[in-house]
Short mmCIF file of C-alpha atoms in Angstrom, two decimals:
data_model
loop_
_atom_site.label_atom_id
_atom_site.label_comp_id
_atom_site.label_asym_id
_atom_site.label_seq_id
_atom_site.Cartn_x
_atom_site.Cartn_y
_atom_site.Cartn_z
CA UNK H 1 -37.78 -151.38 94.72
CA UNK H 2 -40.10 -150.86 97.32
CA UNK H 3 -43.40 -152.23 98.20
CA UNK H 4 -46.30 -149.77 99.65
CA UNK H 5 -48.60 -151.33 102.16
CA UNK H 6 -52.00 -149.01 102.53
CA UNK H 7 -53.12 -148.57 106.08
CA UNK H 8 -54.88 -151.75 107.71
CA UNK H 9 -57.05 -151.68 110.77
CA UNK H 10 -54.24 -151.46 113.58
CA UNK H 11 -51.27 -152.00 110.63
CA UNK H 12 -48.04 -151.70 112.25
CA UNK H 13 -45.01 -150.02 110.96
CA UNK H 14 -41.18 -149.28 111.66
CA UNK H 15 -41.40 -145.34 111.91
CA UNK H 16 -38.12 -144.90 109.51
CA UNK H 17 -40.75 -146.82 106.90
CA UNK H 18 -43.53 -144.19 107.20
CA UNK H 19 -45.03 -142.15 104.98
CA UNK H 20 -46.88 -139.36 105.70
CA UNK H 21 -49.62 -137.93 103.93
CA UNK H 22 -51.27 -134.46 104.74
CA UNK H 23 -55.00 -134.59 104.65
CA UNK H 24 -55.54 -131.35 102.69
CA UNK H 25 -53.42 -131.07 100.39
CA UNK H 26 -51.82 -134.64 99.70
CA UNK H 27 -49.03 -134.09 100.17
CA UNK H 28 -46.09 -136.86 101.37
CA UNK H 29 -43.67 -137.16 104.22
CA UNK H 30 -41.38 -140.28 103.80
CA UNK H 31 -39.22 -140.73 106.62
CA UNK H 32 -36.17 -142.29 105.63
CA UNK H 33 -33.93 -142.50 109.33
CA UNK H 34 -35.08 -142.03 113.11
CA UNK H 35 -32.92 -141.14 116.81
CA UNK H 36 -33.68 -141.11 119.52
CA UNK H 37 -32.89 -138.94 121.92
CA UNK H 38 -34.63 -139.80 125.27
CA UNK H 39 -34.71 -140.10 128.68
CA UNK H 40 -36.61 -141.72 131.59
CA UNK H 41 -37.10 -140.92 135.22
CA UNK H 42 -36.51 -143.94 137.60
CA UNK H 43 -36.38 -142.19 141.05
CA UNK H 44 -33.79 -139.71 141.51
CA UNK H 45 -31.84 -141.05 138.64
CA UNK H 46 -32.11 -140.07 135.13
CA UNK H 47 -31.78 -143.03 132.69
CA UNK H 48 -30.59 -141.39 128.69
CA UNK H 49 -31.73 -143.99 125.41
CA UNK H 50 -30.60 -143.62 122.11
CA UNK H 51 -32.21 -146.87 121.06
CA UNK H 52 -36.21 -148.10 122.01
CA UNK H 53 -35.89 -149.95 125.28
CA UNK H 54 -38.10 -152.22 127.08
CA UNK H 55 -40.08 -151.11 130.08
CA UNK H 56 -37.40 -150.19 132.63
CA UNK H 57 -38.26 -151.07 136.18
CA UNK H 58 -39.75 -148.24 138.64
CA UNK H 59 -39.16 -145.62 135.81
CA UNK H 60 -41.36 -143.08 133.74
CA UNK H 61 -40.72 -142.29 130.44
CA UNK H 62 -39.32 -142.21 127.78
CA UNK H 63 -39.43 -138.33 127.53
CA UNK H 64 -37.11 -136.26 125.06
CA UNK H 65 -37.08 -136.21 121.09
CA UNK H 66 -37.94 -138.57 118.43
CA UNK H 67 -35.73 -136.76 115.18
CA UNK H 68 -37.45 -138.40 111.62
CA UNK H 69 -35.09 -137.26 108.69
CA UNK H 70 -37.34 -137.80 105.46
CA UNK H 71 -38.06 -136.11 102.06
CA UNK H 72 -41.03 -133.52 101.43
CA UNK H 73 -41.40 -132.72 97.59
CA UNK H 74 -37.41 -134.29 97.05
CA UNK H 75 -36.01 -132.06 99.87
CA UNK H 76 -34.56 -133.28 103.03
CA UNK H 77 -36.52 -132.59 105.88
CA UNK H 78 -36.59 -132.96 110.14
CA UNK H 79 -39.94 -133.98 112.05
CA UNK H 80 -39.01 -134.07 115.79
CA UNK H 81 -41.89 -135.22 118.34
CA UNK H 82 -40.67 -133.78 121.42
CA UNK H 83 -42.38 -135.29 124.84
CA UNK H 84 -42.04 -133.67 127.82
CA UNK H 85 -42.48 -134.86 131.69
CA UNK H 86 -44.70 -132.13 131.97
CA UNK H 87 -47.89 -130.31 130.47
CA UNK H 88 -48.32 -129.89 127.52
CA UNK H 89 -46.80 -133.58 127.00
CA UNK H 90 -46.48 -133.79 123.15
CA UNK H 91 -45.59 -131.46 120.19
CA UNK H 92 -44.58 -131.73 116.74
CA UNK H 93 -42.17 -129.22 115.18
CA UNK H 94 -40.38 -129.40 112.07
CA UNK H 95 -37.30 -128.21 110.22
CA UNK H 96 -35.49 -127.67 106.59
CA UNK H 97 -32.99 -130.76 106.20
CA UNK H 98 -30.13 -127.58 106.30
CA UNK H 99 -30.56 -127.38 109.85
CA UNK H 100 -27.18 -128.20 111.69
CA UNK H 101 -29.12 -127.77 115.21
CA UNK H 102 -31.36 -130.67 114.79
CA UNK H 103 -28.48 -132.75 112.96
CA UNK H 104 -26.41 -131.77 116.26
CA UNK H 105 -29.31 -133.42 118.11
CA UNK H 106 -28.50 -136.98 116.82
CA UNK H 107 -26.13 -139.07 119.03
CA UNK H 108 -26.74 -141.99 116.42
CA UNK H 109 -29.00 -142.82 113.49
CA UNK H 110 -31.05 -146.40 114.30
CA UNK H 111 -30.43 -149.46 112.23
CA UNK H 112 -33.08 -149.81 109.02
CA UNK H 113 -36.16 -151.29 110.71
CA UNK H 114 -35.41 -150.79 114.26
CA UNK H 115 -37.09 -147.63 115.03
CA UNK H 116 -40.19 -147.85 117.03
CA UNK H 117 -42.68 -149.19 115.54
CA UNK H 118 -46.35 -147.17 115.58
CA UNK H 119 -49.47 -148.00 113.83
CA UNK H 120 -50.73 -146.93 110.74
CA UNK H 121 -53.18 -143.57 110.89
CA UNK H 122 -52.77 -143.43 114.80
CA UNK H 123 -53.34 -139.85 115.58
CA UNK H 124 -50.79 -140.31 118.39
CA UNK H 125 -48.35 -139.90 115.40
CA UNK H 126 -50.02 -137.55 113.49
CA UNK H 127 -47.59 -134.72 112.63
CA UNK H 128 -49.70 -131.49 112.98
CA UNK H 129 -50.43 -128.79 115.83
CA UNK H 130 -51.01 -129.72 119.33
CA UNK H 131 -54.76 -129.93 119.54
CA UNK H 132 -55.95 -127.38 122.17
CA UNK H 133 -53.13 -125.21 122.08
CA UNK H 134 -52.45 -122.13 120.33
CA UNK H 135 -48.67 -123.35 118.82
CA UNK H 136 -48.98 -124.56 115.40
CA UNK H 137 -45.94 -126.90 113.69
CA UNK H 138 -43.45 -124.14 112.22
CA UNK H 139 -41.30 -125.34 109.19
CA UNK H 140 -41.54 -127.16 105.72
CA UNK H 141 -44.55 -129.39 107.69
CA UNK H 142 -46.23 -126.35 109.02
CA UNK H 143 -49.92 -126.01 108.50
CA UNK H 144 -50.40 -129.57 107.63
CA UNK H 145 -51.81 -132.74 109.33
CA UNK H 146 -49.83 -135.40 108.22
CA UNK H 147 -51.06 -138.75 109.04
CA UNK H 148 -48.73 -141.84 109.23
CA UNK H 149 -50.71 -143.32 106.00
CA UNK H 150 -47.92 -146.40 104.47
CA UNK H 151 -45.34 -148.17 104.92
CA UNK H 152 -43.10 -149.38 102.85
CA UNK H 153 -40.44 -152.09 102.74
#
């Protein structure tokens, strides 16, 4: 059994804990697991992370993809928040849970509760279109803003 926490001023929660809840129509992402799939600049060198790591010394980043797998309406689903060293930074784009390209993308699933953690309702992590840009989130989460909203555990 799970407990559901609602959103608290600056609430904090492991991102494979989230749930998701688009503003219009109510409906409910629930991620389940999170990889990473990143990479930061230090120098010349280019430093790959599959797991969150602290600050690294004279480096930028991380940049690369953050995969969610999670349930929409009791079908599997892919959120990937893709950051870039480059403009535009951010964008959200998601996928139907049958697609091997994404799963391909995973080097390694993270450990239950060791995904980053983000706050509760921080538009940061808001899984919608890339405000100012004309590319709207394609897939099962298209159309929607869904707004990290609980967390359970």
């Amino acid at each position: 059994m799970f407990l559901v926490a609602a959103p608290s001023l600056a609430a904090e929660c492991s991102l494979d804990q989230v749930i998701f809840k688009d503003r219009k129509s109510g409906r409910q992402f629930t991620a389940e697991r999170v990889a990473l799939n990143q990479q930061y600049l230090c120098g010349r060198r280019i430093v790959s992370a599959d797991s969150p790591r602290r600050k690294l010394k004279n480096c930028r980043g991380p940049y690369g993809d953050t995969i969610i797998e999670g349930y929409l309406n009791g079908e599997r689903v892919y959120a990937v928040y893709t950051v870039n060293a480059a403009s535009p930074c951010c964008s959200w784009e998601s996928y139907a849970g049958t697609n091997t390209q994404v799963a391909k993308q995973v080097k390694k699933w993270l450990p239950t509760g060791q995904a980053p953690k983000i706050i509760l309702g921080d538009e940061w992590y808001t899984i919608e279109a890339t405000p100012g840009l004309p590319v709207e989130v394609g897939g099962p989460l298209g159309g929607g803003a869904y707004v990290p909203t609980f967390c359970r555990g």
